[in-house]
């Protein structure tokens, strides 16, 4: 069964610190993986997309990695800011569907001053 | 305003009542989706539409009805609301097959009492 598992479920860090969020998936065949950020009370917004051939991609202070062999991805946040407080959701697209997205449950990140 | 908008933002209804959630997008995206988001779960697909007059079930369609007579609108109707349908509902759109970035509305928080 296609699944996406994220860890940790929640994380609290101090402002200015770094953190890494994990995503493991069993989706096959694989097309791509996206990380979304969801602020409280808002819809998710895409941060980055990783395709099969990409290992690392950065978007400002966010760096995503993908290991397609082990089916793992991570999202590293550098020098965290209060505005980084949100849920971060890993989403995998199967290659055999035009519409399906497999959503993880998300990691709730809280940045404390 | 450009983008995707949902209405209402908040709704309280009684068990057994019919309620309709509205979704409107201004991009002329082909695909539109309805998801529900519950604590501890990833987003779960209720229904999706590939184009006007083309709709199909997602993973949790029971108790819901959709229509898409115009490309820009995709209303979701709960025929007879139940307490288990208390949730946050998100509408999303996507511009073409293969581009899996979904753009989300602000969400509708529905409470069934």
PDB file of C-alpha atoms in Angstrom:
ATOM      1  CA  UNK A   1       0.000   0.000   0.000  1.00  0.00           C
ATOM      2  CA  UNK A   2       1.244   3.490  -0.835  1.00  0.00           C
ATOM      3  CA  UNK A   3       2.113   5.291   2.378  1.00  0.00           C
ATOM      4  CA  UNK A   4       4.066   8.293   3.620  1.00  0.00           C
ATOM      5  CA  UNK A   5       5.343   8.378   7.176  1.00  0.00           C
ATOM      6  CA  UNK A   6       6.786  11.480   8.819  1.00  0.00           C
ATOM      7  CA  UNK A   7       8.807  11.987  11.960  1.00  0.00           C
ATOM      8  CA  UNK A   8       8.820  13.455  14.442  1.00  0.00           C
ATOM      9  CA  UNK A   9       5.133  14.143  14.891  1.00  0.00           C
ATOM     10  CA  UNK A  10       5.994  17.427  16.597  1.00  0.00           C
ATOM     11  CA  UNK A  11       9.125  19.386  17.382  1.00  0.00           C
ATOM     12  CA  UNK A  12       9.926  22.413  19.521  1.00  0.00           C
ATOM     13  CA  UNK A  13      13.174  24.318  18.989  1.00  0.00           C
ATOM     14  CA  UNK A  14      14.593  27.690  19.920  1.00  0.00           C
ATOM     15  CA  UNK A  15      14.736  30.496  17.414  1.00  0.00           C
ATOM     16  CA  UNK A  16      18.010  30.473  15.500  1.00  0.00           C
ATOM     17  CA  UNK A  17      18.546  26.713  15.837  1.00  0.00           C
ATOM     18  CA  UNK A  18      18.545  24.211  12.969  1.00  0.00           C
ATOM     19  CA  UNK A  19      16.292  21.197  12.616  1.00  0.00           C
ATOM     20  CA  UNK A  20      15.677  18.264  10.297  1.00  0.00           C
ATOM     21  CA  UNK A  21      12.344  16.653   9.499  1.00  0.00           C
ATOM     22  CA  UNK A  22      12.102  13.140   8.106  1.00  0.00           C
ATOM     23  CA  UNK A  23       9.876  11.491   5.522  1.00  0.00           C
ATOM     24  CA  UNK A  24       9.795   7.786   4.576  1.00  0.00           C
ATOM     25  CA  UNK A  25       7.605   6.538   1.777  1.00  0.00           C
ATOM     26  CA  UNK A  26       6.559   3.260   0.203  1.00  0.00           C
ATOM     27  CA  UNK A  27       4.991   4.771  -2.925  1.00  0.00           C
ATOM     28  CA  UNK A  28       5.751   2.919  -6.125  1.00  0.00           C
ATOM     29  CA  UNK A  29       6.234   3.701  -8.902  1.00  0.00           C
ATOM     30  CA  UNK A  30       7.612   7.055  -7.801  1.00  0.00           C
ATOM     31  CA  UNK A  31       7.218  10.303  -9.708  1.00  0.00           C
ATOM     32  CA  UNK A  32       8.189  13.096  -7.339  1.00  0.00           C
ATOM     33  CA  UNK A  33       8.094  14.276  -3.749  1.00  0.00           C
ATOM     34  CA  UNK A  34       7.044  17.673  -2.479  1.00  0.00           C
ATOM     35  CA  UNK A  35       7.369  19.368   0.858  1.00  0.00           C
ATOM     36  CA  UNK A  36       4.493  21.659   1.798  1.00  0.00           C
ATOM     37  CA  UNK A  37       4.326  24.208   4.591  1.00  0.00           C
ATOM     38  CA  UNK A  38       0.976  24.718   6.273  1.00  0.00           C
ATOM     39  CA  UNK A  39       0.528  27.692   8.575  1.00  0.00           C
ATOM     40  CA  UNK A  40      -2.192  27.446  11.211  1.00  0.00           C
ATOM     41  CA  UNK A  41      -5.581  28.132   9.676  1.00  0.00           C
ATOM     42  CA  UNK A  42      -4.275  28.190   6.109  1.00  0.00           C
ATOM     43  CA  UNK A  43      -3.985  25.797   3.211  1.00  0.00           C
ATOM     44  CA  UNK A  44      -0.668  24.044   2.438  1.00  0.00           C
ATOM     45  CA  UNK A  45       1.857  25.840   0.225  1.00  0.00           C
ATOM     46  CA  UNK A  46       4.563  24.038  -1.750  1.00  0.00           C
ATOM     47  CA  UNK A  47       8.165  24.623  -0.625  1.00  0.00           C
ATOM     48  CA  UNK A  48      10.070  22.384  -2.977  1.00  0.00           C
ATOM     49  CA  UNK A  49       9.774  19.438  -5.352  1.00  0.00           C
ATOM     50  CA  UNK A  50      12.224  16.548  -5.662  1.00  0.00           C
ATOM     51  CA  UNK A  51      12.320  14.247  -8.684  1.00  0.00           C
ATOM     52  CA  UNK A  52      13.965  10.852  -8.907  1.00  0.00           C
ATOM     53  CA  UNK A  53      17.296  12.180 -10.161  1.00  0.00           C
ATOM     54  CA  UNK A  54      17.651  14.974  -7.599  1.00  0.00           C
ATOM     55  CA  UNK A  55      19.493  14.472  -4.321  1.00  0.00           C
ATOM     56  CA  UNK A  56      19.429  17.957  -2.827  1.00  0.00           C
ATOM     57  CA  UNK A  57      17.504  21.149  -3.464  1.00  0.00           C
ATOM     58  CA  UNK A  58      17.520  24.403  -1.544  1.00  0.00           C
ATOM     59  CA  UNK A  59      14.926  27.120  -1.190  1.00  0.00           C
ATOM     60  CA  UNK A  60      16.376  29.841   0.991  1.00  0.00           C
ATOM     61  CA  UNK A  61      16.859  28.429   4.487  1.00  0.00           C
ATOM     62  CA  UNK A  62      15.084  25.190   3.505  1.00  0.00           C
ATOM     63  CA  UNK A  63      17.083  22.293   2.073  1.00  0.00           C
ATOM     64  CA  UNK A  64      15.406  19.097   0.964  1.00  0.00           C
ATOM     65  CA  UNK A  65      17.192  15.828   0.301  1.00  0.00           C
ATOM     66  CA  UNK A  66      16.004  12.680  -1.415  1.00  0.00           C
ATOM     67  CA  UNK A  67      17.399   9.157  -1.353  1.00  0.00           C
ATOM     68  CA  UNK A  68      15.302   7.266  -3.889  1.00  0.00           C
ATOM     69  CA  UNK A  69      17.045   3.981  -3.091  1.00  0.00           C
ATOM     70  CA  UNK A  70      16.041   3.985   0.563  1.00  0.00           C
ATOM     71  CA  UNK A  71      12.841   5.960  -0.135  1.00  0.00           C
ATOM     72  CA  UNK A  72      13.670   8.650   2.349  1.00  0.00           C
ATOM     73  CA  UNK A  73      13.553  12.431   2.240  1.00  0.00           C
ATOM     74  CA  UNK A  74      14.466  15.096   4.744  1.00  0.00           C
ATOM     75  CA  UNK A  75      13.782  18.801   5.115  1.00  0.00           C
ATOM     76  CA  UNK A  76      16.473  20.781   6.894  1.00  0.00           C
ATOM     77  CA  UNK A  77      15.681  24.241   8.209  1.00  0.00           C
ATOM     78  CA  UNK A  78      18.634  26.479   8.969  1.00  0.00           C
ATOM     79  CA  UNK A  79      18.660  29.382  11.438  1.00  0.00           C
ATOM     80  CA  UNK A  80      14.996  28.969  12.298  1.00  0.00           C
ATOM     81  CA  UNK A  81      12.714  31.987  12.603  1.00  0.00           C
ATOM     82  CA  UNK A  82       9.431  32.430  14.451  1.00  0.00           C
ATOM     83  CA  UNK A  83       7.652  32.452  11.078  1.00  0.00           C
ATOM     84  CA  UNK A  84       8.841  28.880  10.477  1.00  0.00           C
ATOM     85  CA  UNK A  85       6.310  27.691  13.059  1.00  0.00           C
ATOM     86  CA  UNK A  86       3.950  25.563  10.974  1.00  0.00           C
ATOM     87  CA  UNK A  87       3.197  22.016   9.926  1.00  0.00           C
ATOM     88  CA  UNK A  88       5.460  20.553   7.262  1.00  0.00           C
ATOM     89  CA  UNK A  89       3.919  17.904   5.084  1.00  0.00           C
ATOM     90  CA  UNK A  90       5.641  15.426   2.784  1.00  0.00           C
ATOM     91  CA  UNK A  91       3.631  14.481  -0.312  1.00  0.00           C
ATOM     92  CA  UNK A  92       4.536  11.817  -2.864  1.00  0.00           C
ATOM     93  CA  UNK A  93       3.125  11.496  -6.381  1.00  0.00           C
ATOM     94  CA  UNK A  94       2.841   8.003  -7.839  1.00  0.00           C
ATOM     95  CA  UNK A  95       3.972   7.777 -11.450  1.00  0.00           C
ATOM     96  CA  UNK A  96       0.945   5.684 -12.415  1.00  0.00           C
ATOM     97  CA  UNK A  97      -1.704   8.270 -11.543  1.00  0.00           C
ATOM     98  CA  UNK A  98      -2.635  11.620 -13.058  1.00  0.00           C
ATOM     99  CA  UNK A  99      -4.235  12.979  -9.928  1.00  0.00           C
ATOM    100  CA  UNK A 100      -3.266  11.010  -6.834  1.00  0.00           C
ATOM    101  CA  UNK A 101      -1.128  12.547  -4.106  1.00  0.00           C
ATOM    102  CA  UNK A 102      -0.067  10.511  -1.072  1.00  0.00           C
ATOM    103  CA  UNK A 103       0.035  12.801   1.953  1.00  0.00           C
ATOM    104  CA  UNK A 104       1.983  12.338   5.155  1.00  0.00           C
ATOM    105  CA  UNK A 105       0.375  13.396   8.430  1.00  0.00           C
ATOM    106  CA  UNK A 106       2.898  16.206   8.841  1.00  0.00           C
ATOM    107  CA  UNK A 107       5.379  17.407  11.454  1.00  0.00           C
ATOM    108  CA  UNK A 108       4.206  20.272  13.640  1.00  0.00           C
ATOM    109  CA  UNK A 109       7.164  22.599  14.228  1.00  0.00           C
ATOM    110  CA  UNK A 110       7.096  25.226  16.966  1.00  0.00           C
ATOM    111  CA  UNK A 111       9.816  27.842  17.157  1.00  0.00           C
ATOM    112  CA  UNK A 112      10.218  29.447  20.579  1.00  0.00           C
ATOM    113  CA  UNK A 113      11.874  32.855  21.066  1.00  0.00           C
TER     114      UNK A 113
ATOM    115  CA  UNK B   1      -9.053  38.493  -6.606  1.00  0.00           C
ATOM    116  CA  UNK B   2      -6.882  35.926  -8.314  1.00  0.00           C
ATOM    117  CA  UNK B   3      -6.466  32.543  -6.728  1.00  0.00           C
ATOM    118  CA  UNK B   4      -8.674  29.966  -5.125  1.00  0.00           C
ATOM    119  CA  UNK B   5     -11.283  30.919  -2.560  1.00  0.00           C
ATOM    120  CA  UNK B   6     -13.535  28.885  -0.321  1.00  0.00           C
ATOM    121  CA  UNK B   7     -16.702  29.875   1.454  1.00  0.00           C
ATOM    122  CA  UNK B   8     -17.750  29.916   4.159  1.00  0.00           C
ATOM    123  CA  UNK B   9     -14.610  29.896   6.321  1.00  0.00           C
ATOM    124  CA  UNK B  10     -16.545  28.540   9.285  1.00  0.00           C
ATOM    125  CA  UNK B  11     -19.828  26.667   9.446  1.00  0.00           C
ATOM    126  CA  UNK B  12     -21.806  25.047  12.230  1.00  0.00           C
ATOM    127  CA  UNK B  13     -24.666  22.804  11.196  1.00  0.00           C
ATOM    128  CA  UNK B  14     -26.918  20.245  12.774  1.00  0.00           C
ATOM    129  CA  UNK B  15     -26.906  16.517  12.181  1.00  0.00           C
ATOM    130  CA  UNK B  16     -29.056  15.593   9.213  1.00  0.00           C
ATOM    131  CA  UNK B  17     -28.930  18.956   7.486  1.00  0.00           C
ATOM    132  CA  UNK B  18     -27.657  19.478   3.983  1.00  0.00           C
ATOM    133  CA  UNK B  19     -24.728  21.868   3.668  1.00  0.00           C
ATOM    134  CA  UNK B  20     -22.752  23.067   0.661  1.00  0.00           C
ATOM    135  CA  UNK B  21     -19.181  24.271   0.690  1.00  0.00           C
ATOM    136  CA  UNK B  22     -18.146  26.505  -2.174  1.00  0.00           C
ATOM    137  CA  UNK B  23     -14.873  26.649  -4.072  1.00  0.00           C
ATOM    138  CA  UNK B  24     -13.933  29.093  -6.816  1.00  0.00           C
ATOM    139  CA  UNK B  25     -10.663  29.405  -8.740  1.00  0.00           C
ATOM    140  CA  UNK B  26      -9.622  32.093 -11.191  1.00  0.00           C
ATOM    141  CA  UNK B  27      -6.751  30.310 -12.974  1.00  0.00           C
ATOM    142  CA  UNK B  28      -8.850  28.045 -15.236  1.00  0.00           C
ATOM    143  CA  UNK B  29      -6.998  25.051 -13.810  1.00  0.00           C
ATOM    144  CA  UNK B  30      -8.221  21.753 -15.199  1.00  0.00           C
ATOM    145  CA  UNK B  31      -8.033  19.742 -11.992  1.00  0.00           C
ATOM    146  CA  UNK B  32      -9.894  20.537  -8.791  1.00  0.00           C
ATOM    147  CA  UNK B  33      -9.946  18.581  -5.554  1.00  0.00           C
ATOM    148  CA  UNK B  34     -11.728  18.379  -2.235  1.00  0.00           C
ATOM    149  CA  UNK B  35      -9.801  17.131   0.788  1.00  0.00           C
ATOM    150  CA  UNK B  36     -10.618  16.796   4.436  1.00  0.00           C
ATOM    151  CA  UNK B  37      -8.014  17.231   7.143  1.00  0.00           C
ATOM    152  CA  UNK B  38      -8.417  15.623  10.547  1.00  0.00           C
ATOM    153  CA  UNK B  39      -6.010  15.595  13.454  1.00  0.00           C
ATOM    154  CA  UNK B  40      -3.436  12.842  13.111  1.00  0.00           C
ATOM    155  CA  UNK B  41      -4.293  12.153   9.479  1.00  0.00           C
ATOM    156  CA  UNK B  42      -2.842  13.355   6.242  1.00  0.00           C
ATOM    157  CA  UNK B  43      -5.144  15.121   3.840  1.00  0.00           C
ATOM    158  CA  UNK B  44      -7.688  12.633   2.512  1.00  0.00           C
ATOM    159  CA  UNK B  45      -9.175  13.034  -0.931  1.00  0.00           C
ATOM    160  CA  UNK B  46     -12.959  13.152  -1.063  1.00  0.00           C
ATOM    161  CA  UNK B  47     -13.617  13.895  -4.735  1.00  0.00           C
ATOM    162  CA  UNK B  48     -11.716  15.291  -7.660  1.00  0.00           C
ATOM    163  CA  UNK B  49     -12.529  16.674 -11.085  1.00  0.00           C
ATOM    164  CA  UNK B  50     -10.369  16.558 -14.196  1.00  0.00           C
ATOM    165  CA  UNK B  51     -12.501  19.077 -16.108  1.00  0.00           C
ATOM    166  CA  UNK B  52     -15.990  20.544 -16.220  1.00  0.00           C
ATOM    167  CA  UNK B  53     -18.619  17.799 -16.011  1.00  0.00           C
ATOM    168  CA  UNK B  54     -15.987  15.173 -15.127  1.00  0.00           C
ATOM    169  CA  UNK B  55     -15.834  14.123 -11.493  1.00  0.00           C
ATOM    170  CA  UNK B  56     -14.640  11.013  -9.691  1.00  0.00           C
ATOM    171  CA  UNK B  57     -14.447   9.597  -6.199  1.00  0.00           C
ATOM    172  CA  UNK B  58     -11.408   9.806  -3.993  1.00  0.00           C
ATOM    173  CA  UNK B  59     -10.676   7.655  -0.959  1.00  0.00           C
ATOM    174  CA  UNK B  60     -13.467   8.942   1.351  1.00  0.00           C
ATOM    175  CA  UNK B  61     -16.467   9.909  -0.836  1.00  0.00           C
ATOM    176  CA  UNK B  62     -19.357   8.481   1.203  1.00  0.00           C
ATOM    177  CA  UNK B  63     -21.887  11.108   2.273  1.00  0.00           C
ATOM    178  CA  UNK B  64     -20.594  13.737  -0.151  1.00  0.00           C
ATOM    179  CA  UNK B  65     -21.733  14.939  -3.557  1.00  0.00           C
ATOM    180  CA  UNK B  66     -19.911  17.213  -6.008  1.00  0.00           C
ATOM    181  CA  UNK B  67     -20.660  18.914  -9.282  1.00  0.00           C
ATOM    182  CA  UNK B  68     -18.644  20.925 -11.760  1.00  0.00           C
ATOM    183  CA  UNK B  69     -20.786  22.652 -14.331  1.00  0.00           C
ATOM    184  CA  UNK B  70     -18.183  25.407 -14.818  1.00  0.00           C
ATOM    185  CA  UNK B  71     -14.395  25.095 -14.823  1.00  0.00           C
ATOM    186  CA  UNK B  72     -13.978  27.656 -12.056  1.00  0.00           C
ATOM    187  CA  UNK B  73     -16.452  26.267  -9.514  1.00  0.00           C
ATOM    188  CA  UNK B  74     -16.427  22.997  -7.614  1.00  0.00           C
ATOM    189  CA  UNK B  75     -19.013  22.885  -4.793  1.00  0.00           C
ATOM    190  CA  UNK B  76     -19.056  20.087  -2.226  1.00  0.00           C
ATOM    191  CA  UNK B  77     -22.377  19.066  -0.684  1.00  0.00           C
ATOM    192  CA  UNK B  78     -22.936  17.036   2.440  1.00  0.00           C
ATOM    193  CA  UNK B  79     -26.327  15.501   1.796  1.00  0.00           C
ATOM    194  CA  UNK B  80     -27.171  14.699   5.420  1.00  0.00           C
ATOM    195  CA  UNK B  81     -24.425  15.881   7.743  1.00  0.00           C
ATOM    196  CA  UNK B  82     -23.101  13.551  10.424  1.00  0.00           C
ATOM    197  CA  UNK B  83     -20.821  14.294  13.372  1.00  0.00           C
ATOM    198  CA  UNK B  84     -18.051  12.254  11.721  1.00  0.00           C
ATOM    199  CA  UNK B  85     -17.995  14.872   8.972  1.00  0.00           C
ATOM    200  CA  UNK B  86     -16.787  17.508  11.409  1.00  0.00           C
ATOM    201  CA  UNK B  87     -13.474  18.463   9.854  1.00  0.00           C
ATOM    202  CA  UNK B  88     -11.499  21.105   7.997  1.00  0.00           C
ATOM    203  CA  UNK B  89     -12.206  20.959   4.279  1.00  0.00           C
ATOM    204  CA  UNK B  90      -9.730  22.156   1.688  1.00  0.00           C
ATOM    205  CA  UNK B  91     -10.328  22.796  -1.957  1.00  0.00           C
ATOM    206  CA  UNK B  92      -7.347  22.697  -4.309  1.00  0.00           C
ATOM    207  CA  UNK B  93      -6.630  23.153  -7.979  1.00  0.00           C
ATOM    208  CA  UNK B  94      -3.841  22.137 -10.324  1.00  0.00           C
ATOM    209  CA  UNK B  95      -3.115  23.389 -13.789  1.00  0.00           C
ATOM    210  CA  UNK B  96      -2.242  20.299 -15.842  1.00  0.00           C
ATOM    211  CA  UNK B  97      -1.490  16.629 -15.788  1.00  0.00           C
ATOM    212  CA  UNK B  98       2.060  15.958 -14.582  1.00  0.00           C
ATOM    213  CA  UNK B  99       2.393  19.237 -12.689  1.00  0.00           C
ATOM    214  CA  UNK B 100       1.537  18.033  -9.249  1.00  0.00           C
ATOM    215  CA  UNK B 101       1.753  21.321  -7.358  1.00  0.00           C
ATOM    216  CA  UNK B 102      -1.681  21.841  -5.916  1.00  0.00           C
ATOM    217  CA  UNK B 103      -2.815  25.321  -4.866  1.00  0.00           C
ATOM    218  CA  UNK B 104      -5.100  25.387  -1.869  1.00  0.00           C
ATOM    219  CA  UNK B 105      -7.899  27.545  -0.595  1.00  0.00           C
ATOM    220  CA  UNK B 106      -7.975  28.830   2.975  1.00  0.00           C
ATOM    221  CA  UNK B 107     -10.119  25.957   4.173  1.00  0.00           C
ATOM    222  CA  UNK B 108     -13.605  25.636   5.667  1.00  0.00           C
ATOM    223  CA  UNK B 109     -13.916  24.532   9.259  1.00  0.00           C
ATOM    224  CA  UNK B 110     -17.167  22.589   9.516  1.00  0.00           C
ATOM    225  CA  UNK B 111     -18.675  21.531  12.817  1.00  0.00           C
ATOM    226  CA  UNK B 112     -21.664  19.170  12.879  1.00  0.00           C
ATOM    227  CA  UNK B 113     -23.528  19.208  16.178  1.00  0.00           C
TER     228      UNK B 113
END
